[in-house]
Coordinates of C-alpha atoms and ligand atoms in Angstrom, one line a residue:
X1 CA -45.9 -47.3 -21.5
X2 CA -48.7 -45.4 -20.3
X3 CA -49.7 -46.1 -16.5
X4 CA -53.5 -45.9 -17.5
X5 CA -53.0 -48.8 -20.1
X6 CA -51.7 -51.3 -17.0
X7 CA -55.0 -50.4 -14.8
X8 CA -56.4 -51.3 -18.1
X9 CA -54.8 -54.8 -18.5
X10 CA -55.5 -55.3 -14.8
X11 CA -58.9 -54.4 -14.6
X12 CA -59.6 -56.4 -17.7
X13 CA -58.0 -59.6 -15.6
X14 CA -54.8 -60.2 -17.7
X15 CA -51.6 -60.9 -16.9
X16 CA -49.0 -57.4 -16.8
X17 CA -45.4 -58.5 -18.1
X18 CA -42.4 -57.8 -15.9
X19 CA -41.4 -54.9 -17.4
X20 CA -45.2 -53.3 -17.1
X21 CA -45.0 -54.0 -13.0
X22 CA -41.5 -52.5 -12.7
X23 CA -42.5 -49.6 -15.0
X24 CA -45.9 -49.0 -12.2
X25 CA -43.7 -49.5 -9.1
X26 CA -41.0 -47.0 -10.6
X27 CA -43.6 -44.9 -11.4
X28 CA -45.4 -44.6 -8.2
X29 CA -42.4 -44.7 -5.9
X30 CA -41.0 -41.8 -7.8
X31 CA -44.2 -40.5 -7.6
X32 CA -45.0 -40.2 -11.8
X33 CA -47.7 -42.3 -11.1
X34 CA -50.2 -41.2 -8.6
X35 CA -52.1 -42.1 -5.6
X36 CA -55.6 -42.4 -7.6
X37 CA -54.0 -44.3 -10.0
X38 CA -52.0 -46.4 -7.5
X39 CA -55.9 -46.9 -5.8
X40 CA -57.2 -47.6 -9.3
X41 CA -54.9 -50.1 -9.8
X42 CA -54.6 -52.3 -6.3
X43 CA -58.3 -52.4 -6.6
X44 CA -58.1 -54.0 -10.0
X45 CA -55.7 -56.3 -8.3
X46 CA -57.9 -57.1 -5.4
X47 CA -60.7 -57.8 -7.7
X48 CA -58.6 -60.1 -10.4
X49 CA -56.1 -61.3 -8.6
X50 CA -52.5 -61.8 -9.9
X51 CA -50.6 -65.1 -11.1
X52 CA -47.8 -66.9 -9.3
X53 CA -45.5 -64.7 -11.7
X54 CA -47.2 -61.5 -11.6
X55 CA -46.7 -61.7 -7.2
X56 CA -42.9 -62.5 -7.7
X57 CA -42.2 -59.9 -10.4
X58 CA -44.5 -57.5 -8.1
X59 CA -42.4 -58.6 -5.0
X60 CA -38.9 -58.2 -6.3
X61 CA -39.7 -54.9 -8.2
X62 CA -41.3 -54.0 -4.6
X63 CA -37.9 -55.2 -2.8
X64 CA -36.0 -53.3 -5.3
X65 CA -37.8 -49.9 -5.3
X66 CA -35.2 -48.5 -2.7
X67 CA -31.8 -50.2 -0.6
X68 CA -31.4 -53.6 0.6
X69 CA -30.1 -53.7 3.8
X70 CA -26.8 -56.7 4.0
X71 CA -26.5 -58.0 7.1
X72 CA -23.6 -60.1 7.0
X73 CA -21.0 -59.2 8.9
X74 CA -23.5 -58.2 11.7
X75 CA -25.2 -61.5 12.2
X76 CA -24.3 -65.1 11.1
X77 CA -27.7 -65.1 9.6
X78 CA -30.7 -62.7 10.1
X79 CA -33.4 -64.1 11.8
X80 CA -37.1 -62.5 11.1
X81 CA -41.0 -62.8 11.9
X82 CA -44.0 -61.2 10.0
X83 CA -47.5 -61.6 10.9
X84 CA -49.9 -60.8 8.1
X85 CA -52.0 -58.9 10.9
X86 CA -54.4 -59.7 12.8
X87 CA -56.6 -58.3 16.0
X88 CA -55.3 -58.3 19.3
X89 CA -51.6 -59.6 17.3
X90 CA -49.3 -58.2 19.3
X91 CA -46.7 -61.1 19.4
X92 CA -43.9 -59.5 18.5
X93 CA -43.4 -57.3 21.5
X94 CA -42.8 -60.9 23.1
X95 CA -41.1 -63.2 20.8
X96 CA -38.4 -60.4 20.1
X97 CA -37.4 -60.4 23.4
X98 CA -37.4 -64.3 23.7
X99 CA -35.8 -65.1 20.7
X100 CA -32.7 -62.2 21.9
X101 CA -32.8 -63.6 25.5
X102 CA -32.1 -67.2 24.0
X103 CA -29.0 -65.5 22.6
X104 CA -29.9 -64.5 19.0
X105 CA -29.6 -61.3 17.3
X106 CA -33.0 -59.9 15.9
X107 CA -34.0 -56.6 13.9
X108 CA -37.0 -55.8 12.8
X109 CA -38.8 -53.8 10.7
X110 CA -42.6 -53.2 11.7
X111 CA -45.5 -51.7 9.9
X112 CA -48.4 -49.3 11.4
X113 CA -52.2 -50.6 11.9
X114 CA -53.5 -51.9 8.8
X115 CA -57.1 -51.9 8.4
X116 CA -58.8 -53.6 11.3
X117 CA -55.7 -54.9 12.4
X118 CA -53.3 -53.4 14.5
X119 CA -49.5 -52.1 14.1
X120 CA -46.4 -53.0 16.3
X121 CA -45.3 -49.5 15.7
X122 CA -48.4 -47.7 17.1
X123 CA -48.7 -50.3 20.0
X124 CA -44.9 -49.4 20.5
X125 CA -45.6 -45.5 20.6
X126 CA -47.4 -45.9 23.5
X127 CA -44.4 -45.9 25.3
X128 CA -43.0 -42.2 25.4
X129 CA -40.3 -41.1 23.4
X130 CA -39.8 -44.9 21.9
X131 CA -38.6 -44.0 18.7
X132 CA -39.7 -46.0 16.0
X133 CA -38.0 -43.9 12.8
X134 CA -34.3 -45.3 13.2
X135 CA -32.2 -45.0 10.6
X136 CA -30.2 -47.6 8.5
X137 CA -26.9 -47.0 10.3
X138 CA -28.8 -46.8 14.0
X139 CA -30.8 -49.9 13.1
X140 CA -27.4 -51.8 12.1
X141 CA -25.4 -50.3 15.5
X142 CA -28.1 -51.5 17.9
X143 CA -28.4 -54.7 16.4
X144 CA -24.7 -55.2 16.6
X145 CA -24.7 -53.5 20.3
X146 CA -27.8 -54.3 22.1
X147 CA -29.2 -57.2 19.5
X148 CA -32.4 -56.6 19.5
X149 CA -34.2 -53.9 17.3
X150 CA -37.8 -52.9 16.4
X151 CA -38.5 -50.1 14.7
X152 CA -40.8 -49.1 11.0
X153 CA -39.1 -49.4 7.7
X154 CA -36.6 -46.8 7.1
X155 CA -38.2 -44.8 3.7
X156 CA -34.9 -45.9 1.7
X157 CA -36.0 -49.5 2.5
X158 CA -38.8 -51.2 0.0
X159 CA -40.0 -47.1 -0.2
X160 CA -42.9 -48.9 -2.6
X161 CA -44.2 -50.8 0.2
X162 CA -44.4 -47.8 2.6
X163 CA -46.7 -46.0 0.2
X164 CA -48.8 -48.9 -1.2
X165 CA -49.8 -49.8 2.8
X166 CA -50.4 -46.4 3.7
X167 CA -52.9 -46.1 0.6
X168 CA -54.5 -49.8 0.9
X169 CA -55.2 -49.3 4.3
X170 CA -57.9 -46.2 3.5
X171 CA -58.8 -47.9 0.1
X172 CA -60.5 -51.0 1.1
X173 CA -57.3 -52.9 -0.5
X174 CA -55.9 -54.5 2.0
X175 CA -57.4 -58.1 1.8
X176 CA -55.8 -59.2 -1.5
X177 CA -53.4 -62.0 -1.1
X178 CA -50.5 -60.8 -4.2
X179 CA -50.5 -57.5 -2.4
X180 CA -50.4 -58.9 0.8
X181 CA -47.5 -61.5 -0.1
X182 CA -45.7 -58.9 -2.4
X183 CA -45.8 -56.2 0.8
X184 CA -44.1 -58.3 3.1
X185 CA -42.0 -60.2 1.4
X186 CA -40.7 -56.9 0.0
X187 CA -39.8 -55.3 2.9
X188 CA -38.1 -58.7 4.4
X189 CA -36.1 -58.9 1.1
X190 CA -35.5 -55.7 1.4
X191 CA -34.3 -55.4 5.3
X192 CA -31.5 -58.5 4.6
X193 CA -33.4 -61.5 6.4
X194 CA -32.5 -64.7 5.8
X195 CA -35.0 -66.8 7.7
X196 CA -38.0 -65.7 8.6
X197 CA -41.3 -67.3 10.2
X198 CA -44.5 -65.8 8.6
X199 CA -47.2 -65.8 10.9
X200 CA -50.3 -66.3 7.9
X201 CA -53.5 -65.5 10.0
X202 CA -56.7 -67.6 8.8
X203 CA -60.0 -66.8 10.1
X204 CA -62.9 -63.4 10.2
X205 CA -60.5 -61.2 12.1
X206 CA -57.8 -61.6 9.3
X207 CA -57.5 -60.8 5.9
X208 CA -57.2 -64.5 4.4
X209 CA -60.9 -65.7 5.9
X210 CA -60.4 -69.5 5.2
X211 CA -57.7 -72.0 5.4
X212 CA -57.8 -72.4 1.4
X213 CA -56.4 -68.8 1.3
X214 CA -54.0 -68.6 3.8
X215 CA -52.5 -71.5 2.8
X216 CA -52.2 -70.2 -0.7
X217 CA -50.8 -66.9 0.6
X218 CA -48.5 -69.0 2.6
X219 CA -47.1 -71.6 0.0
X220 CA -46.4 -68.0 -2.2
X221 CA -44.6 -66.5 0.6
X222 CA -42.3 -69.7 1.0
X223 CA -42.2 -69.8 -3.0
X224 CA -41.1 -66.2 -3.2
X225 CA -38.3 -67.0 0.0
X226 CA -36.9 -69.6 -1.7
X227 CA -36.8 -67.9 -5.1
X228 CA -34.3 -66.0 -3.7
X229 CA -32.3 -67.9 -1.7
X230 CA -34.3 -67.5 1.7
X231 CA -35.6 -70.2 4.4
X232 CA -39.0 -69.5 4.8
X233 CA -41.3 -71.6 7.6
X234 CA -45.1 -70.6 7.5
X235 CA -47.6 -71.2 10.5
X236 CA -51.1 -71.1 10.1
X237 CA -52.6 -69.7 12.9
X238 CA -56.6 -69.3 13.8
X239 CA -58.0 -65.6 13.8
X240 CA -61.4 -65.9 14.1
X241 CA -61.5 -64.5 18.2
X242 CA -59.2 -61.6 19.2
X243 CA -55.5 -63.4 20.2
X244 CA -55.1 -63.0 24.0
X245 CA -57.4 -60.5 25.6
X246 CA -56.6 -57.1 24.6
X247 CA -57.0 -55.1 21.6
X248 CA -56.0 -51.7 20.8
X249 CA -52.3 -50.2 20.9
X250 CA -51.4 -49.5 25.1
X251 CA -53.8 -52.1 26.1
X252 CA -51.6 -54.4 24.0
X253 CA -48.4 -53.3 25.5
X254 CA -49.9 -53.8 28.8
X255 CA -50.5 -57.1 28.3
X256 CA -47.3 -57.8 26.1
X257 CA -45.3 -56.8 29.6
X258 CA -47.6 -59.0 31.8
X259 CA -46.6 -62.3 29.1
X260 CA -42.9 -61.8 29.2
X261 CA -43.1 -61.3 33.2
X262 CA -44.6 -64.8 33.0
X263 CA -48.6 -64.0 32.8
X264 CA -50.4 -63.3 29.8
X265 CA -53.6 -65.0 28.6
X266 CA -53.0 -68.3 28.0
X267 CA -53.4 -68.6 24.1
X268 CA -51.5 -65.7 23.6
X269 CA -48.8 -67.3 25.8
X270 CA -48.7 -70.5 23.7
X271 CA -49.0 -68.6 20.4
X272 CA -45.8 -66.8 21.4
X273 CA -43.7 -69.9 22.0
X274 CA -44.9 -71.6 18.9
X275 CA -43.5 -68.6 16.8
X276 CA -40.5 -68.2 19.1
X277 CA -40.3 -72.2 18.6
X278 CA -39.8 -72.2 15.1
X279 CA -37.5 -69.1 15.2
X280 CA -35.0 -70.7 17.6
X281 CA -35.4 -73.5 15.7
X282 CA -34.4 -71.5 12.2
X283 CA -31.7 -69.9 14.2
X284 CA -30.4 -73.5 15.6
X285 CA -30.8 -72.4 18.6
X286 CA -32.4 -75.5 19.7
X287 CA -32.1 -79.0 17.9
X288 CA -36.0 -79.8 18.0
X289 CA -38.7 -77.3 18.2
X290 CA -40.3 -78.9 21.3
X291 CA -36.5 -78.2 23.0
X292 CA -36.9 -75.0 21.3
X293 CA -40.4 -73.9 22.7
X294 CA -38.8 -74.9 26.5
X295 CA -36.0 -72.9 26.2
X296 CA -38.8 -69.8 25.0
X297 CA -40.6 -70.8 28.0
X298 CA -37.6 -71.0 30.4
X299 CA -37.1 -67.0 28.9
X300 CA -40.5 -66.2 30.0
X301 CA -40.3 -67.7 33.4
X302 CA -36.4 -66.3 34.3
X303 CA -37.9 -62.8 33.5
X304 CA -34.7 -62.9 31.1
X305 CA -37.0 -61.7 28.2
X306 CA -38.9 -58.7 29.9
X307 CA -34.9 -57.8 30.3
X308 CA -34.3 -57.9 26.8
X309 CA -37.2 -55.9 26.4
X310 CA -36.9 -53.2 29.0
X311 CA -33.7 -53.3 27.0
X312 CA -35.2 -52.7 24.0
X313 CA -37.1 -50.0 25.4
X314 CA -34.1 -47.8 26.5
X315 CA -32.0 -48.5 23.9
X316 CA -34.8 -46.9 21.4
X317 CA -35.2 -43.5 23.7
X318 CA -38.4 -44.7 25.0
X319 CA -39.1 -43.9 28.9
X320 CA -38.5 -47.3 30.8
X321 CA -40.8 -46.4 33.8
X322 CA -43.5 -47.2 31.6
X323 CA -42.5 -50.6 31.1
X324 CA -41.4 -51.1 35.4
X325 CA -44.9 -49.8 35.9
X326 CA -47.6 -50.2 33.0
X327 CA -50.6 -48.5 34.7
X328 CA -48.6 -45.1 33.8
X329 CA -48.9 -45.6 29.4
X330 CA -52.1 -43.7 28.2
X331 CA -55.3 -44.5 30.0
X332 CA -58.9 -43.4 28.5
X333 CA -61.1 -41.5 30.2
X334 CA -64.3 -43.9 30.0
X335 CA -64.0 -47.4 31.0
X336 CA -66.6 -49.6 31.6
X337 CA -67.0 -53.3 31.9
X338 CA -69.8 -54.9 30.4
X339 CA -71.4 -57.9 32.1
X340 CA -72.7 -60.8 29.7
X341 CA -76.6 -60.3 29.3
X342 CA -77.0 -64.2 29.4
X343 CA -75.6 -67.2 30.5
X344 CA -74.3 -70.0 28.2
X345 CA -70.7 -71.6 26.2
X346 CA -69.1 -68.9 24.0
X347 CA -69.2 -69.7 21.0
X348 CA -68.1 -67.5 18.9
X349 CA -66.6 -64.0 19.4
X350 CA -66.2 -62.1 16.0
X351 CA -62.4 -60.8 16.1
X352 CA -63.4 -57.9 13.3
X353 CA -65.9 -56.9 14.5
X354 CA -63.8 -56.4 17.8
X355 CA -61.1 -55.2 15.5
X356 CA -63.2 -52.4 13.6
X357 CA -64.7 -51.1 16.9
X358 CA -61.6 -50.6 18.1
X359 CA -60.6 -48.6 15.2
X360 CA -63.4 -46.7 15.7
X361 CA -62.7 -46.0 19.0
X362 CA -59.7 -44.5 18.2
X363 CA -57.1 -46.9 18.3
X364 CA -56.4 -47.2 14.1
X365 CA -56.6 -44.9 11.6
X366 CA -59.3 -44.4 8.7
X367 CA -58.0 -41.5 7.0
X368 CA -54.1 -41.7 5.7
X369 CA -51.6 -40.6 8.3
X370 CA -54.0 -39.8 10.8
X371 CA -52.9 -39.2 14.5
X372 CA -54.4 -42.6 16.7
X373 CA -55.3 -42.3 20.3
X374 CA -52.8 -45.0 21.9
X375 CA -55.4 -45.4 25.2
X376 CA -58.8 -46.6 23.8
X377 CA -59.3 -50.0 23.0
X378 CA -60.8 -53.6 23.9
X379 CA -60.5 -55.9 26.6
X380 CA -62.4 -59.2 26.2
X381 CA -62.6 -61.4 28.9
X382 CA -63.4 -64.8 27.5
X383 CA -62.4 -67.2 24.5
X384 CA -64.4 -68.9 22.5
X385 CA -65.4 -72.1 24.6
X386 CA -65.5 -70.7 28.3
X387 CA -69.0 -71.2 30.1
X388 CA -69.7 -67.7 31.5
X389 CA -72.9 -67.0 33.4
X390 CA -75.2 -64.0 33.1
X391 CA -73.7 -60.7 35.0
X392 CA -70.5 -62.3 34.4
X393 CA -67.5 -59.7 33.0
X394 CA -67.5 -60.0 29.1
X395 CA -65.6 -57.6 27.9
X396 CA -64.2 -53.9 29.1
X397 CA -64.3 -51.0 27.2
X398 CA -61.9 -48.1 27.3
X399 CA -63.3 -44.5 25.7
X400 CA -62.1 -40.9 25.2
X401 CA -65.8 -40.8 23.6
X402 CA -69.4 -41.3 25.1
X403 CA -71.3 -41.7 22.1
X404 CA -68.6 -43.9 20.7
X405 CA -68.6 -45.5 23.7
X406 CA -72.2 -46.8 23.5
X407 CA -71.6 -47.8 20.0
X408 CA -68.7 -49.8 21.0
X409 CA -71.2 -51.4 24.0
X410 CA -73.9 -52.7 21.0
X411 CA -71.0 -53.6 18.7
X412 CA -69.0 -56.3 20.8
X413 CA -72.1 -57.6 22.5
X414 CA -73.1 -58.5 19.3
X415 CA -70.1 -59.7 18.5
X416 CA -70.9 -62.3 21.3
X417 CA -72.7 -65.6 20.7
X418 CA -73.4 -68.1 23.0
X419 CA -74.6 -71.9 23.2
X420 CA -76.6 -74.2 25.5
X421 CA -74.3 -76.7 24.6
X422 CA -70.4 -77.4 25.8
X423 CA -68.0 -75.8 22.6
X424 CA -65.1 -76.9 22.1
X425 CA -62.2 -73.9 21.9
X426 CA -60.9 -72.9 19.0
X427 CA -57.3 -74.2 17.9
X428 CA -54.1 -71.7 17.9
X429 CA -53.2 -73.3 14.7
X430 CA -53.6 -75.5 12.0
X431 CA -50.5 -76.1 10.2
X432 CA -47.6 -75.0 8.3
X433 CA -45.9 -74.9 4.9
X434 CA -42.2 -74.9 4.5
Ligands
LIG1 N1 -48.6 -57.0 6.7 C1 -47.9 -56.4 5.8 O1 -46.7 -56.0 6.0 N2 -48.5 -56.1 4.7 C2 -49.7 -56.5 4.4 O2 -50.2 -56.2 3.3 C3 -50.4 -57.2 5.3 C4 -49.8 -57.4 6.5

C-alpha cells in the first residue's frame, strides 16, 4: 500500500477499506507517513466526508494507535465528559469538581485550543505550575487517591489523535464531523471510560453549524459507544453566542472559580448542571436527572465543589493561591471596556467571531505548538436577548497589543447586532441522543 494511493481514493470520494485506514494511522503515528501527507489527506476527508464505516474503522484504528488505559479496579465504572469545543466552553473546570463532590471518581483527559475554540489544558495553565503532562501511573494514583483528575492525553494514549489535532488545528481541518467523532471517541476509548456525556455544540461558534450536523455527529458518537460496549448520552447544546461571559484561557478560569463559589453567568451555570445532570445520572448517582441536577446545584451552593477543585489544583502541582485569590492568574496589560454605540435588544452576538478575535489576541494558537498568552481575551457583557442602552458596557477587552487591541474593538462590535424589537434568548439546548 502506498500512502499516496489512499489520498487518492479519498480525494476522489470513495470509500478506504479497513485495512487502508489502519495502514495510514500506523503510518503516520509511526511517523512513515508524514505531516503533508497527513494534511493532504484530512482535507480530502473534510471535503468528502467519510461513511458510517469509514468513522468507526478510523475511530478504533485511532483508539488503538497506542495503550488503552483499564480502569477497573480503580473505579466501578469510569465516568467521562467531552465537549466537541466551543467558545467561551470552559465547563469542565466546573462539572469535574461537581460530579467528584457528589461522590464520584472522575479522570480526564483534555485537549489544547482547537481552532477558534478553546482548550481546558491551556485555560488550566493559567494556574502556575498546574501540570497538565501526568503520566499513566500518576493519572491512575490520583484518581484512586484524590478522585478527581484533569490533565492532556498521555502520548502512549490514542498517540494518533495527539498528532492529527495538533495538525488540523493549523490546517483548516478541524470542522469535519468523521474527524471530529473519530478524535474523541479515540481518546475516550482509549483513556478506559465507560460512560461518557458528549457535549455536541450546534451553532456559528462551533464546528457542526446546524442542528442537522450535530445531531449526525452525535447519533455517530453514540453509534461508535455502543459498538464497543460503552453508554454514551449526547446533549445538543446551542453555540451561536459565547457560553457564559468570558472567553480566552485565565479569563475562563476566573470565571470557572466564581461558578463553583456559587456565581457564574447564569447560562453558564445552568449549562454546567445539565451536563453534571446527566453525568450523575450515568454514574447513578441520583435516580432522576432533575434529583440529579439538585444535588449538582446543592455542590455549587455548599462550596463543596470549589473544594474538590482547589483540590484538584494542589494535587496537580499548581499554586492554590491562584485559585483563593483569582485577581493574581495573568492579567494583560490593556483593558478596556467598550460601551454599546446604540441602544436596542441583542440579537445576535457572533461566538466566532468572538472566538477568532480571541485567538488573535493571543489566547490560541495559529501556528503548531506555538506558546499562547494565558491573559488576553474577551469579556462580553450581554446575551443574546438583553435590552442594553447606548453607553451601556458591551464587552471588555484585555490586550498585551495596541494595534491588536483596536482590531479586537472593530471585530466584536461587529459581532454585535441589535433589534428595535423584544428577542427572545437563545436556548442552552435542544436535545439529546442516547
Ligand atoms: N474535541 C476533540 O477532542 N477533537 C475534535 O476534533 C474536536 C473537539
Amino acid at each position: 500500500m502506498r500512502p499516496v494511493d489512499i489520498i487518492i481514493k479519498k480525494r476522489d470520494g470513495l470509500e478506504l477499506s479497513p485495512a487502508e485506514i489502519r495502514f495510514f494511522i500506523e503510518g503516520y503515528t509511526s511517523g512513515a507517513i508524514t505531516d503533508y501527507q497527513a494534511s493532504a489527506w484530512a482535507m480530502a476527508v473534510l471535503l468528502n466526508g467519510m461513511t458510517d464505516r469509514e468513522t468507526t474503522e478510523l475511530t478504533l484504528a485511532m483508539a488503538a494507535s497506542g495503550e488503552t488505559l483499564d480502569l477497573t479496579g480503580v473505579v466501578d465504572f469510569a465516568l467521562d465528559k467531552h465537549s466537541t469545543g466551543g467558545v467561551g466552553d470552559k465547563t469542565t473546570l466546573v462539572v469535574e469538581p461537581i460530579v467528584s463532590a457528589c461522590g464520584l471518581r472522575v479522570g480526564k483527559m483534555s485537549g489544547r485550543g482547537l481552532g477558534f475554540s478553546g482548550g481546558t489544558l491551556d485555560k488550566m495553565e493559567s494556574i502556575p505550575g498546574f501540570r497538565t503532562n501526568l503520566s499513566k501511573e500518576e493519572f491512575l494514583l490520583q484518581l484512586k487517591e484524590v478522585g478527581l483528575v484533569l490533565t492532556g492525553q498521555t502520548d502512549d494514549l490514542a498517540p494518533a489523535d495527539g498528532k492529527l489535532y495538533a495538525l488540523r488545528d493549523v490546517t483548516g481541518t478541524v470542522d469535519a464531523l468523521p474527524l471530529i467523532a473519530s478524535s474523541i471517541m479515540s481518546k475516550k476509548i482509549a483513556a478506559g471510560a465507560q460512560r461518557m456525556v458528549l457535549d455536541v455544540k450546534v451553532g456559528v461558534g462551533a464546528f457542526m453549524k446546524n442542528l442537522d450536523q450535530a445531531r449526525a455527529l452525535a447519533r455517530i458518537m453514540v453509534k461508535i459507544a455502543k459498538r464497543v460496549n460503552r453508554k454514551a448520552v449526547a446533549l445538543l447544546s446551542n453555540m451561536n453566542q459565547p457560553l457564559g461571559n468570558a472567553v480566552g484561557n485565565a479569563l475562563e478560569v476566573k470565571e470557572a472559580i466564581d461558578t463553583l463559589q456559587g456565581g457564574g453567568p447564569k447560562d453558564f451555570r445552568e449549562h454546567c448542571l445539565q451536563v453534571a445532570g446527566n453525568l450523575l445520572l450515568l454514574g447513578e448517582a441520583a435516580g432522576t436527572l432533575r434529583a440529579a441536577k439538585q444535588r449538582a446545584a446543592a455542590a455549587l451552593e455548599d462550596n463543596f465543589a470549589f473544594e474538590r477543585f482547589r483540590q484538584l489544583v494542589i494535587a496537580q502541582g499548581g499554586d492554590v493561591s491562584y485559585v483563593d485569590e483569582p485577581a493574581k492568574l495573568p492579567s494583560a496589560q490593556f483593558i478596556e471596556e467598550v460601551p454599546s454605540p446604540r441602544a436596542g435588544y441583542l440579537k445576535w452576538i457572533d461566538a466566532k467571531e468572538v472566538g477568532e478575535t480571541s485567538v488573535e489576541l493571543g489566547a490560541g494558537r495559529l501556528k503548531k505548538g506555538a506558546p499562547i498568552d494565558h491573559a488576553v481575551g474577551i469579556v462580553v457583557h450581554h446575551k443574546v436577548g438583553d435590552k442594553v442602552e447606548k453607553g451601556e458596557p458591551l464587552f471588555t477587552l484585555h490586550a498585551n497589543d495596541k494595534t491588536k487591541l483596536t482590531f479586537a474593538r472593530k471585530r466584536i462590535l461587529a459581532a454585535h447586532k441589535w433589534s428595535p424589537k423584544k428577542v427572545k434568548p437563545l436556548p442552552l439546548f435542544y436535545g439529546s441522543v442516547k
